[in-house]
Structures are given as structure tokens and as C-alpha cells.
Short mmCIF file of C-alpha atoms and ligand atoms in Angstrom, two decimals:
data_model
loop_
_atom_site.label_atom_id
_atom_site.label_comp_id
_atom_site.label_asym_id
_atom_site.label_seq_id
_atom_site.Cartn_x
_atom_site.Cartn_y
_atom_site.Cartn_z
CA UNK A 29 -38.71 -92.25 -0.58
CA UNK A 30 -39.09 -90.01 -3.20
CA UNK A 31 -40.96 -87.66 -2.33
CA UNK A 32 -42.23 -84.92 -4.51
CA UNK A 33 -43.71 -81.49 -3.19
CA UNK A 34 -46.40 -79.97 -5.32
CA UNK A 35 -46.49 -75.80 -5.63
CA UNK A 36 -43.94 -73.34 -5.89
CA UNK A 37 -44.05 -71.18 -3.19
CA UNK A 38 -43.06 -69.99 0.08
CA UNK A 39 -45.02 -72.54 1.88
CA UNK A 40 -44.33 -75.09 -0.47
CA UNK A 41 -40.22 -73.66 -0.03
CA UNK A 42 -40.12 -74.37 3.98
CA UNK A 43 -41.69 -78.73 3.04
CA UNK A 44 -39.30 -79.32 1.13
CA UNK A 45 -36.56 -77.62 3.77
CA UNK A 46 -38.40 -79.61 6.33
CA UNK A 47 -38.26 -83.10 3.84
CA UNK A 48 -34.74 -82.80 3.39
CA UNK A 49 -34.04 -83.41 6.35
CA UNK A 50 -36.04 -86.26 7.20
CA UNK A 51 -33.18 -88.83 7.34
CA UNK A 52 -35.93 -90.95 4.96
CA UNK A 53 -35.42 -89.30 1.92
CA UNK A 54 -33.44 -89.94 -1.17
CA UNK A 55 -34.63 -87.80 -3.97
CA UNK A 56 -36.73 -84.56 -3.27
CA UNK A 57 -38.49 -83.23 -6.29
CA UNK A 58 -41.15 -80.17 -6.42
CA UNK A 59 -42.69 -79.34 -8.99
CA UNK A 60 -43.31 -75.81 -10.31
CA UNK A 61 -40.52 -75.60 -7.52
CA UNK A 62 -38.59 -72.38 -7.12
CA UNK A 63 -35.10 -70.91 -7.59
CA UNK A 64 -35.01 -71.32 -4.02
CA UNK A 65 -36.45 -75.04 -3.96
CA UNK A 66 -33.68 -75.87 -6.43
CA UNK A 67 -30.43 -75.01 -4.02
CA UNK A 68 -31.23 -78.49 -3.58
CA UNK A 69 -34.43 -80.27 -4.74
CA UNK A 70 -34.69 -81.21 -8.84
CA UNK A 71 -37.63 -78.96 -9.81
CA UNK A 72 -40.37 -79.41 -12.82
CA UNK A 73 -40.96 -75.59 -13.65
CA UNK A 74 -43.25 -76.86 -16.33
CA UNK A 75 -45.36 -79.10 -14.60
CA UNK A 76 -47.90 -76.55 -13.28
CA UNK A 77 -49.45 -77.24 -9.51
CA UNK A 78 -53.15 -76.69 -11.07
CA UNK A 79 -52.32 -79.81 -13.94
CA UNK A 80 -53.41 -82.48 -12.11
CA UNK A 81 -52.65 -84.51 -15.07
CA UNK A 82 -49.17 -83.53 -15.56
CA UNK A 83 -48.23 -83.87 -11.36
CA UNK A 84 -49.88 -87.76 -12.49
CA UNK A 85 -47.27 -88.44 -14.94
CA UNK A 86 -44.65 -86.42 -13.22
CA UNK A 87 -44.76 -88.75 -10.20
CA UNK A 88 -44.89 -92.55 -12.44
CA UNK A 89 -42.56 -90.97 -14.77
CA UNK A 90 -40.21 -90.14 -11.89
CA UNK A 91 -41.11 -93.43 -9.49
CA UNK A 92 -42.12 -91.21 -6.66
CA UNK A 93 -43.60 -92.72 -3.15
CA UNK A 94 -44.72 -89.70 -1.33
CA UNK A 95 -46.27 -86.60 -2.78
CA UNK A 96 -46.82 -83.25 -0.50
CA UNK A 97 -49.68 -81.21 -1.81
CA UNK A 98 -48.88 -77.31 -0.48
CA UNK A 99 -51.96 -75.36 -2.67
CA UNK A 100 -55.60 -75.79 -2.17
CA UNK A 101 -56.28 -75.77 -5.72
CA UNK A 102 -54.79 -79.04 -7.05
CA UNK A 103 -56.77 -80.79 -3.61
CA UNK A 104 -59.74 -79.25 -4.47
CA UNK A 105 -59.42 -79.84 -8.36
CA UNK A 106 -58.56 -83.49 -7.04
CA UNK A 107 -55.28 -84.55 -7.09
CA UNK A 108 -55.05 -86.64 -4.31
CA UNK A 109 -57.51 -88.63 -6.03
CA UNK A 110 -56.14 -89.49 -8.90
CA UNK A 111 -52.60 -90.14 -6.96
CA UNK A 112 -54.58 -92.93 -5.45
CA UNK A 113 -56.23 -94.20 -8.52
CA UNK A 114 -52.31 -94.48 -9.93
CA UNK A 115 -51.41 -95.92 -7.37
CA UNK A 116 -49.33 -92.74 -5.36
CA UNK A 117 -49.19 -92.49 -2.62
CA UNK A 118 -50.20 -89.03 -1.45
CA UNK A 119 -50.72 -86.30 1.57
CA UNK A 120 -53.74 -83.85 1.37
CA UNK A 121 -57.64 -84.48 1.39
CA UNK A 122 -59.30 -85.25 -1.55
CA UNK A 123 -61.21 -83.58 -3.53
CA UNK A 124 -64.11 -84.56 -1.23
CA UNK A 125 -62.82 -83.77 2.62
CA UNK A 126 -61.17 -80.22 1.09
CA UNK A 127 -64.72 -79.16 0.42
CA UNK A 128 -63.33 -77.63 4.15
CA UNK A 129 -62.28 -74.60 1.80
CA UNK A 130 -63.51 -75.09 -1.09
CA UNK A 131 -66.89 -74.41 0.13
CA UNK A 132 -67.67 -71.80 3.08
CA UNK A 133 -71.07 -72.81 2.70
CA UNK A 134 -70.54 -76.59 3.68
CA UNK A 135 -67.93 -75.61 6.11
CA UNK A 136 -70.68 -74.39 8.00
CA UNK A 137 -72.76 -76.82 7.26
CA UNK A 138 -70.06 -79.02 9.35
CA UNK A 139 -68.72 -76.75 11.94
CA UNK A 140 -73.35 -76.45 12.48
CA UNK A 141 -72.74 -80.58 12.87
CA UNK A 142 -71.13 -80.70 14.99
CA UNK A 143 -71.30 -77.99 17.20
CA UNK A 144 -68.23 -75.81 16.09
CA UNK A 145 -68.00 -72.40 17.72
CA UNK A 146 -67.96 -70.12 14.93
CA UNK A 147 -69.66 -66.90 13.57
CA UNK A 148 -73.68 -66.92 13.40
CA UNK A 149 -74.56 -66.82 9.44
CA UNK A 150 -76.78 -67.72 6.53
CA UNK A 151 -75.81 -69.02 3.11
CA UNK A 152 -77.65 -67.44 -0.14
CA UNK A 153 -77.10 -68.62 -4.09
CA UNK A 154 -80.29 -66.03 -4.74
CA UNK A 155 -79.27 -61.41 -4.94
CA UNK A 156 -82.44 -60.91 -3.53
CA UNK A 157 -82.73 -62.71 -0.82
CA UNK A 158 -79.55 -62.15 0.25
CA UNK A 159 -80.30 -58.63 -0.08
CA UNK A 160 -83.40 -58.60 2.13
CA UNK A 161 -81.14 -60.73 5.38
CA UNK A 162 -78.59 -57.25 4.81
CA UNK A 163 -81.55 -55.42 4.85
CA UNK A 164 -83.01 -57.00 7.80
CA UNK A 165 -79.28 -56.94 9.93
CA UNK A 166 -77.58 -54.09 9.28
CA UNK A 167 -74.59 -53.71 11.64
CA UNK A 168 -71.02 -54.74 10.32
CA UNK A 169 -71.06 -58.32 8.76
CA UNK A 170 -69.14 -60.19 6.63
CA UNK A 171 -69.86 -61.39 3.33
CA UNK A 172 -67.92 -64.52 1.86
CA UNK A 173 -67.64 -66.05 -1.37
CA UNK A 174 -67.94 -69.21 -0.77
CA UNK A 175 -65.69 -71.14 -3.42
CA UNK A 176 -61.99 -70.51 -3.95
CA UNK A 177 -61.16 -66.65 -4.70
CA UNK A 178 -57.71 -66.41 -3.22
CA UNK A 179 -57.79 -64.94 -0.40
CA UNK A 180 -59.98 -62.00 -1.91
CA UNK A 181 -63.28 -63.03 -1.37
CA UNK A 182 -64.00 -61.64 2.50
CA UNK A 183 -64.99 -58.64 3.12
CA UNK A 184 -65.95 -57.35 6.44
CA UNK A 185 -67.92 -54.60 5.60
CA UNK A 186 -69.11 -51.45 9.06
CA UNK A 187 -72.31 -50.41 6.90
CA UNK A 188 -75.23 -51.88 5.60
CA UNK A 189 -74.19 -49.25 2.52
CA UNK A 190 -70.50 -51.59 2.39
CA UNK A 191 -72.31 -54.91 2.65
CA UNK A 192 -74.57 -53.38 -0.29
CA UNK A 193 -71.73 -53.14 -2.47
CA UNK A 194 -70.05 -55.94 -1.53
CA UNK A 195 -73.00 -58.46 -2.11
CA UNK A 196 -73.56 -56.82 -5.69
CA UNK A 197 -69.85 -57.35 -6.30
CA UNK A 198 -69.87 -60.82 -5.45
CA UNK A 199 -73.98 -62.07 -6.76
CA UNK A 200 -73.92 -59.58 -9.87
CA UNK A 201 -70.89 -58.43 -10.77
CA UNK A 202 -69.23 -62.11 -10.64
CA UNK A 203 -65.98 -60.59 -8.95
CA UNK A 204 -65.38 -63.81 -7.84
CA UNK A 205 -66.81 -65.35 -11.06
CA UNK A 206 -67.98 -69.39 -10.00
CA UNK A 207 -67.17 -69.07 -6.95
CA UNK A 208 -69.48 -65.71 -5.66
CA UNK A 209 -72.19 -67.42 -7.21
CA UNK A 210 -73.23 -68.07 -3.38
CA UNK A 211 -72.30 -66.16 -0.66
CA UNK A 212 -71.91 -66.73 3.04
CA UNK A 213 -73.19 -63.09 5.35
CA UNK A 214 -71.74 -64.07 8.85
CA UNK A 215 -71.19 -61.93 12.16
CA UNK A 216 -68.29 -59.62 12.66
CA UNK A 217 -66.32 -62.06 15.02
CA UNK A 218 -63.22 -59.69 17.69
CA UNK A 219 -60.27 -60.71 19.00
CA UNK A 220 -57.08 -61.84 17.84
CA UNK A 221 -56.52 -64.53 14.64
CA UNK A 222 -54.80 -67.00 15.39
CA UNK A 223 -53.91 -69.58 12.57
CA UNK A 224 -54.14 -73.65 14.06
CA UNK A 225 -51.87 -76.09 11.87
CA UNK A 226 -52.84 -79.75 12.93
CA UNK A 227 -51.48 -83.31 11.33
CA UNK A 228 -54.84 -85.76 10.72
CA UNK A 229 -54.80 -89.04 9.95
CA UNK A 230 -58.97 -89.04 9.92
CA UNK A 231 -59.62 -89.90 13.06
CA UNK A 232 -56.82 -88.26 15.57
CA UNK A 233 -55.64 -84.76 15.37
CA UNK A 234 -52.89 -83.64 16.40
CA UNK A 235 -51.58 -78.82 16.73
CA UNK A 236 -48.93 -78.06 15.84
CA UNK A 237 -47.96 -74.24 17.97
CA UNK A 238 -50.24 -71.92 17.14
CA UNK A 239 -49.10 -69.10 14.57
CA UNK A 240 -50.29 -65.76 13.47
CA UNK A 241 -49.76 -64.02 9.85
CA UNK A 242 -49.99 -60.95 9.46
CA UNK A 243 -52.68 -60.07 6.14
CA UNK A 244 -53.10 -56.20 5.52
CA UNK A 245 -50.42 -54.79 4.21
CA UNK A 246 -50.09 -51.58 5.84
CA UNK A 247 -47.89 -51.27 8.99
CA UNK A 248 -50.53 -51.43 12.42
CA UNK A 249 -53.19 -53.88 10.03
CA UNK A 250 -53.30 -51.00 7.66
CA UNK A 251 -54.39 -51.05 3.34
CA UNK A 252 -55.75 -54.12 1.74
CA UNK A 253 -55.50 -57.65 2.41
CA UNK A 254 -53.11 -59.68 1.31
CA UNK A 255 -51.22 -63.23 1.28
CA UNK A 256 -50.08 -62.36 4.77
CA UNK A 257 -46.79 -60.36 5.08
CA UNK A 258 -45.32 -62.01 8.06
CA UNK A 259 -45.84 -64.77 10.45
CA UNK A 260 -44.25 -65.64 13.99
CA UNK A 261 -44.92 -69.01 16.22
CA UNK A 262 -45.07 -69.68 19.36
CA UNK A 263 -48.71 -67.02 19.98
CA UNK A 264 -48.47 -65.83 23.99
CA UNK A 265 -52.14 -65.46 23.57
CA UNK A 266 -52.82 -68.97 22.24
CA UNK A 267 -51.91 -70.30 26.13
CA UNK A 268 -52.87 -74.29 26.85
CA UNK A 269 -56.01 -73.95 28.14
CA UNK A 270 -57.22 -72.43 25.04
CA UNK A 271 -55.09 -74.86 22.80
CA UNK A 272 -56.68 -77.63 24.61
CA UNK A 273 -60.41 -75.89 24.61
CA UNK A 274 -60.03 -76.00 20.79
CA UNK A 275 -58.60 -79.66 20.98
CA UNK A 276 -62.13 -80.86 22.25
CA UNK A 277 -64.32 -77.82 20.98
CA UNK A 278 -63.28 -77.12 17.30
CA UNK A 279 -60.72 -80.09 15.54
CA UNK A 280 -62.10 -83.47 17.29
CA UNK A 281 -65.17 -82.91 16.43
CA UNK A 282 -64.55 -81.47 12.97
CA UNK A 283 -62.39 -84.56 12.08
CA UNK A 284 -65.32 -86.17 13.37
CA UNK A 285 -67.94 -85.40 11.35
CA UNK A 286 -65.83 -85.21 8.54
CA UNK A 287 -64.92 -89.38 9.33
CA UNK A 288 -69.16 -89.70 9.93
CA UNK A 289 -70.18 -88.73 6.60
CA UNK A 290 -67.37 -90.64 5.10
CA UNK A 291 -64.97 -88.32 3.72
CA UNK A 292 -62.39 -88.32 6.40
CA UNK A 293 -60.02 -85.66 6.31
CA UNK A 294 -56.11 -86.90 5.80
CA UNK A 295 -53.82 -84.39 5.66
CA UNK A 296 -53.04 -80.51 7.95
CA UNK A 297 -56.34 -79.46 9.06
CA UNK A 298 -55.52 -75.75 8.85
CA UNK A 299 -58.70 -73.50 11.34
CA UNK A 300 -58.26 -69.61 11.51
CA UNK A 301 -59.34 -68.71 14.81
CA UNK A 302 -60.70 -66.07 16.37
CA UNK A 303 -59.62 -65.70 20.40
CA UNK A 304 -62.79 -63.98 21.31
CA UNK A 305 -63.35 -63.07 24.77
CA UNK A 306 -66.44 -65.77 25.20
CA UNK A 307 -64.06 -67.83 23.85
CA UNK A 308 -62.03 -69.49 20.60
CA UNK A 309 -64.33 -69.57 17.28
CA UNK A 310 -63.64 -70.37 13.81
CA UNK A 311 -63.31 -67.85 11.16
CA UNK A 312 -62.55 -70.77 8.11
CA UNK A 313 -61.12 -73.84 7.37
CA UNK A 314 -58.00 -74.18 5.50
CA UNK A 315 -57.27 -78.04 4.11
CA UNK A 316 -53.55 -77.37 3.84
CA UNK A 317 -50.97 -75.86 5.65
CA UNK A 318 -50.40 -71.82 5.67
CA UNK A 319 -48.28 -69.06 3.34
CA UNK A 320 -46.54 -67.74 5.16
CA UNK A 321 -47.44 -70.00 8.73
CA UNK A 322 -45.90 -72.81 7.32
CA UNK A 323 -42.17 -71.02 6.96
CA UNK A 324 -41.88 -70.28 10.97
CA UNK A 325 -43.86 -73.63 12.49
CA UNK A 326 -41.96 -76.36 10.40
CA UNK A 327 -39.03 -74.80 11.77
CA UNK A 328 -40.38 -75.40 15.12
CA UNK A 329 -40.82 -78.50 14.47
CA UNK A 330 -38.87 -81.37 16.03
CA UNK A 331 -39.86 -84.20 14.72
CA UNK A 332 -38.89 -86.03 11.11
CA UNK A 333 -41.60 -84.43 8.88
CA UNK A 334 -41.70 -87.63 6.54
CA UNK A 335 -42.01 -89.47 9.36
CA UNK A 336 -45.47 -87.43 10.95
CA UNK A 337 -46.61 -88.04 6.80
CA UNK A 338 -46.66 -90.88 6.84
CA UNK A 339 -48.50 -91.24 10.06
CA UNK A 340 -51.09 -90.43 9.01
CA UNK A 341 -51.10 -92.07 5.74
CA UNK A 342 -51.04 -95.32 8.08
CA UNK A 343 -53.95 -94.42 10.22
CA UNK A 344 -51.44 -93.95 12.90
CA UNK A 345 -51.23 -90.69 13.96
CA UNK A 346 -52.07 -91.51 18.13
CA UNK A 347 -48.35 -93.28 18.30
CA UNK A 348 -46.59 -89.83 17.09
CA UNK A 349 -45.72 -86.99 19.44
CA UNK A 350 -45.14 -83.70 18.29
CA UNK A 351 -41.96 -81.68 19.97
CA UNK A 352 -41.22 -78.47 19.53
CA UNK A 353 -38.37 -76.96 20.36
CA UNK A 354 -38.43 -74.03 22.92
CA UNK A 355 -38.46 -70.13 22.02
CA UNK A 356 -39.80 -68.56 18.77
CA UNK A 357 -39.84 -68.12 14.88
CA UNK A 358 -40.11 -65.38 12.95
CA UNK A 359 -41.24 -64.39 9.06
CA UNK A 360 -40.75 -61.06 7.68
CA UNK A 361 -41.81 -61.12 3.38
CA UNK A 362 -40.41 -58.57 0.56
CA UNK A 363 -43.22 -58.10 -1.67
CA UNK A 364 -43.13 -56.26 -4.79
CA UNK A 365 -43.48 -52.68 -5.21
CA UNK A 366 -47.90 -52.18 -4.98
CA UNK A 367 -48.61 -55.74 -4.38
CA UNK A 368 -51.21 -56.68 -3.46
CA UNK A 369 -52.39 -54.90 -6.73
CA UNK A 370 -49.85 -54.78 -10.31
CA UNK A 371 -46.32 -54.79 -9.76
CA UNK A 372 -43.72 -55.29 -12.16
CA UNK A 373 -41.73 -58.43 -12.39
CA UNK A 374 -37.82 -60.16 -13.33
CA UNK A 375 -36.04 -57.45 -11.04
CA UNK A 376 -33.00 -58.41 -9.72
CA UNK A 377 -32.23 -59.85 -6.34
CA UNK A 378 -29.33 -59.28 -4.60
CA UNK A 379 -27.68 -60.17 -1.36
CA UNK A 380 -28.94 -63.86 -0.89
CA UNK A 381 -25.90 -65.35 -0.03
CA UNK A 382 -25.26 -62.57 2.53
CA UNK A 383 -28.55 -62.65 4.56
CA UNK A 384 -27.24 -66.53 4.71
CA UNK A 385 -24.61 -65.35 6.58
CA UNK A 386 -26.63 -63.61 9.28
CA UNK A 387 -28.40 -67.29 10.15
CA UNK A 388 -31.49 -66.18 8.44
CA UNK A 389 -32.67 -69.56 6.36
CA UNK A 390 -34.52 -67.26 2.59
CA UNK A 391 -37.84 -69.11 1.58
CA UNK A 392 -38.80 -67.76 -2.24
CA UNK A 393 -42.52 -67.17 -2.41
CA UNK A 394 -42.24 -65.32 -6.30
CA UNK A 395 -38.44 -65.58 -7.67
CA UNK A 396 -37.99 -66.83 -11.16
CA UNK A 397 -34.47 -67.10 -12.60
CA UNK A 398 -33.54 -64.91 -15.79
CA UNK A 399 -31.86 -65.75 -19.40
CA UNK A 400 -28.32 -65.07 -17.63
CA UNK A 401 -29.29 -67.00 -14.57
CA UNK A 402 -30.13 -64.57 -12.48
CA UNK A 403 -32.57 -64.48 -9.54
CA UNK A 404 -35.04 -61.69 -10.30
CA UNK A 405 -38.66 -61.21 -8.77
CA UNK A 406 -41.89 -63.02 -9.84
CA UNK A 407 -43.92 -62.51 -7.63
CA UNK A 408 -46.03 -60.31 -5.74
CA UNK A 409 -44.58 -62.27 -2.33
CA UNK A 410 -40.89 -62.27 -3.08
CA UNK A 411 -39.36 -63.64 -0.01
CA UNK A 412 -40.04 -64.87 3.25
CA UNK A 413 -36.64 -64.21 5.97
CA UNK A 414 -37.33 -66.99 8.13
CA UNK A 415 -35.32 -66.68 11.57
CA UNK A 416 -35.28 -68.42 15.06
CA UNK A 417 -34.25 -67.00 18.43
CA UNK A 418 -34.51 -67.68 21.84
CA UNK A 419 -37.41 -65.24 22.48
CA UNK A 420 -39.75 -63.69 19.88
CA UNK A 421 -38.01 -60.37 19.94
CA UNK A 422 -34.68 -61.88 19.40
CA UNK A 423 -35.91 -63.69 16.33
CA UNK A 424 -37.42 -60.72 14.93
CA UNK A 425 -34.15 -58.58 14.92
CA UNK A 426 -32.32 -61.14 13.19
CA UNK A 427 -34.75 -61.61 10.39
CA UNK A 428 -34.69 -57.97 10.08
CA UNK A 429 -31.27 -57.82 10.07
CA UNK A 430 -31.80 -60.43 6.57
CA UNK A 431 -33.99 -58.77 5.34
CA UNK A 432 -32.34 -55.25 5.77
CA UNK A 433 -29.01 -57.69 3.32
CA UNK A 434 -31.30 -58.36 0.66
CA UNK A 435 -32.47 -55.76 -2.31
CA UNK A 436 -34.77 -55.52 -4.77
CA UNK A 437 -36.45 -52.19 -6.77
CA UNK A 438 -39.35 -51.41 -4.70
CA UNK A 439 -38.78 -53.84 -1.91
CA UNK A 440 -41.28 -53.78 -0.13
CA UNK A 441 -42.24 -55.27 3.87
CA UNK A 442 -44.06 -54.51 7.53
CA UNK A 443 -41.21 -53.57 10.76
CA UNK A 444 -43.92 -54.20 13.31
CA UNK A 445 -44.26 -58.06 12.34
CA UNK A 446 -44.87 -59.42 15.55
CA UNK A 447 -46.46 -56.19 17.33
CA UNK A 448 -49.17 -58.32 19.10
CA UNK A 449 -47.43 -60.36 21.07
CA UNK A 450 -44.43 -57.72 21.49
P1 AMP B 508 -59.91 -65.75 4.22
O1 AMP B 508 -60.03 -64.93 3.72
O2 AMP B 508 -61.31 -66.59 4.72
O3 AMP B 508 -59.00 -65.78 5.22
O4 AMP B 508 -60.49 -64.27 5.25
C1 AMP B 508 -60.31 -62.88 5.31
C2 AMP B 508 -60.17 -62.09 6.85
O5 AMP B 508 -61.55 -62.16 6.93
C3 AMP B 508 -59.37 -63.08 8.14
O6 AMP B 508 -58.47 -63.00 8.38
C4 AMP B 508 -59.83 -61.91 9.26
O7 AMP B 508 -59.63 -61.20 9.37
C5 AMP B 508 -61.39 -61.90 8.65
N1 AMP B 508 -62.42 -62.03 9.22
C6 AMP B 508 -63.49 -63.78 8.40
N2 AMP B 508 -64.30 -63.50 8.73
C7 AMP B 508 -64.96 -62.40 10.05
C8 AMP B 508 -65.21 -63.05 11.36
N3 AMP B 508 -66.55 -63.51 11.30
N4 AMP B 508 -65.27 -62.00 11.38
C9 AMP B 508 -64.06 -60.94 11.72
N5 AMP B 508 -63.17 -60.62 11.05
C10 AMP B 508 -63.03 -61.79 9.50
N1 LIG B 509 -51.76 -67.69 5.93
C1 LIG B 509 -52.84 -67.52 5.36
C2 LIG B 509 -52.96 -68.46 4.61
O1 LIG B 509 -51.96 -69.48 4.24
O2 LIG B 509 -54.14 -68.79 4.29
#
């Protein structure tokens, strides 16, 4: 198979790293890709992930058999639909099914129809009515921009004043542009957060091992939210009994409801869950692999990725049993100084070869080549250093040994990845 991976972050590096191990791979491409992926695949840096026409043209020109779409934006923009029109198979939901992530109000509507446990909520397109609702519910509350906001559209507010400001920012000041013209307001859930990634063929849904992300920039989960500062899998709190409840009460009803509406979900469904005292509750759905979660989940997956994907595309996922290696995987993200605020790009990175030698896998998230061919920083999240081990402790120790080998000016990372499990 000739495979094209759409995207150029750590998630796409992990997808490429897993795809290249498949016994079905003949040629691997990535667009735009990144210098890490470029070590073993063809990259097409001039084709952006969100350039739907450019991606379709590229896939056609290269004679691609299978496209795997990484990020949410091209899914929401209809890349999978456009590829289907061009007769090219792609793994990822259509734009209609991707609304489960692209509109939080739509996700809530689907969950309500399917009886899926989630936070109680109300949704508004009118600012005055939303404000009146807040005044009537003065306790802690969550305000979410309806549309895609690159992970920044959610604010957990502890007071009415904070909630008023968040609402104003989204609906009046346009902090999230069009994405904030509609908001979902919901109750605060308490517990441990877990990320469950699941393959679906539109009818059957199969869970991968659960992972835990670390969203805040600071140790002890302090400071502003980021795209994710590290992850590990599996999660001890996610017991087989919880997994079974999630399967029956959350994943299967959601997949069935999307199919019933004529928009079956084929791809990776990502349930962001809160393990509350009353049981698992959905915080949000994503229509794609998680980042950095994918960087710890795929290394533990024993199956051939392309075989699982092919089964999804052919509606026979029920024939596939997912297998995971024993032990744990951990990933520590190295970020630029200043992230998630403004940061400098173009700083040289050293020690990548030395890190490989200690036995970690370094996934590139935001890197580029400079004019001399040196790998330099090019994003907020720069690298994901992943290691596996018989226990989480050992996986983490190895990952941090890799982290110590890599240097760039302002290298920023959390030293407490996995603290909840440890
Ligand atoms: P998101 O950007 O949609 O992943 O949401 C950002 C974060 O906000 C989540 O990872 C949670 O930590 C938090 N969050 C969202 N909804 C709730 C809720 N109802 N209760 C508590 N925390 C929430
Ligand atoms: N790590 C969270 C996400 O991928 O949205």
C-alpha cells in the first residue's frame, strides 16, 4: 500500500512510525510532515494539512491507496469527503460525522439522544439569554465555545464574575472568532480525566488502552492549558469494569446514534472522560487521534495498524481483536520557553542521536530544518520523548533519561508526568 499521512505534528509522527512497521506498507508519505517523519518517509512540506484541494491533488498524483488524516481541521473541512469523491480511500470521519468534535452543541445533542452520560448543559446563540442563565446558576460553571478553537475554547470558571468575563470574551469580543458565536454552558465535573481512543467502522467500536494527558503547562497541573505536555498509558484508574461501562453506555450508543442519523463515524473516536464518583462522564468527543495520547497508545498496540484501518474501512472491525503489549508507555513533551504564550522559533536542537541511543523514541511535534540542514525549533510543542517499560516508573525513568540528552535554548518540560498513577 502507498499511504499518505495528513499533518505534521507529534501525533502524525507516531502514526507514521506505526504505519512504517506494517507488513503492507510499500511507500509512506506525509503532508506537510516534519523532519522526524522525513527520516523514513517522503514529506511534502508545501502542502498544508488544511489545504483540501492540495491534499487531494497530492494523493492523486502519488497514486495513494490510503490516506490517514491526523488533525481535526481538515476533517471538519471535508477532506475525507473530497477524497471519497476522487475515489481515494481515507481513514477519518466525513465532515458530517466530524461534527461530533467540530460542534460541542451537536455533540451534546447526540449524547442526549443516545442517553450517554455527560455534564448537564444548556446552549446559546444569544448573549443576553446566556448571561441570564449564568446569573441564575451562580456556582462554578464551564463555558465552551461551540466550534473548533485549537483547544483554547473551554474555560472552567469558579465564580460568576469569571464566568461573565469568559462569556463576554467568547460571544461579544470574538476571542474565538466564529467558533464562539454559540456557547455551551455546563456543570463542572470532578474526578480523574482519561482519554479513550477507539477505532470504529461505523457500527463496531473497539477501545485502545486508556491514556492520560497533562494539559496544564505547570507541574502539579497549574498554569494555563496547553495542547498537552505529556501522556502515559495505560491508566490504572481505568479498570476493566470502567472500560466495560464506557463501552456499553458511551461508545456503542454514540456510534449507533451517528449511524442512525445517516452519518456513520468511521475513524478514531476519542472520548475525553471524567471518572466521577457517579461513574464515567463524557467531557468531549474528538473525531481523531489525540495528541500526545497517540504517542503512547500506538507504541503499545501490537496489531498491524494498516490491517486495523483496513478492517474499519471495509466494515469488518468485529473480526479484529486489538492486542496490547504488557507494561507501560510514557511521553514527555519538550516545549519552547513561553509556550502556550508567545515563543521564539528557529533555535538549534542538539542531542537527538544521543537520545535515540538511550532507547527512547523522539517524536517531532514542532521542528524544521534551517538553511544549513540543522534541526531547529518551529513550534510551541517541539518534541515528544517516548519510552516504554515493564512498569510506568521504568518507562518514565527512561523517557526522562532521553529528555536529559536533548538541548535547545529554553527547553521547557514537566517533571511530574504520570503523577496521578504513581
Ligand atoms: P477541551 O479543550 O475541550 O479538551 O477542554 C479543556 C479542559 O477543560 C478539559 O480537558 C477539562 O480539563 C476541562 N473541562 C471541560 N469540561 C469540563 C467539565 N464539565 N467539568 C470540569 N472540567 C471540564
Ligand atoms: N490531548 C488532547 C487532544 O488531542 O485534544
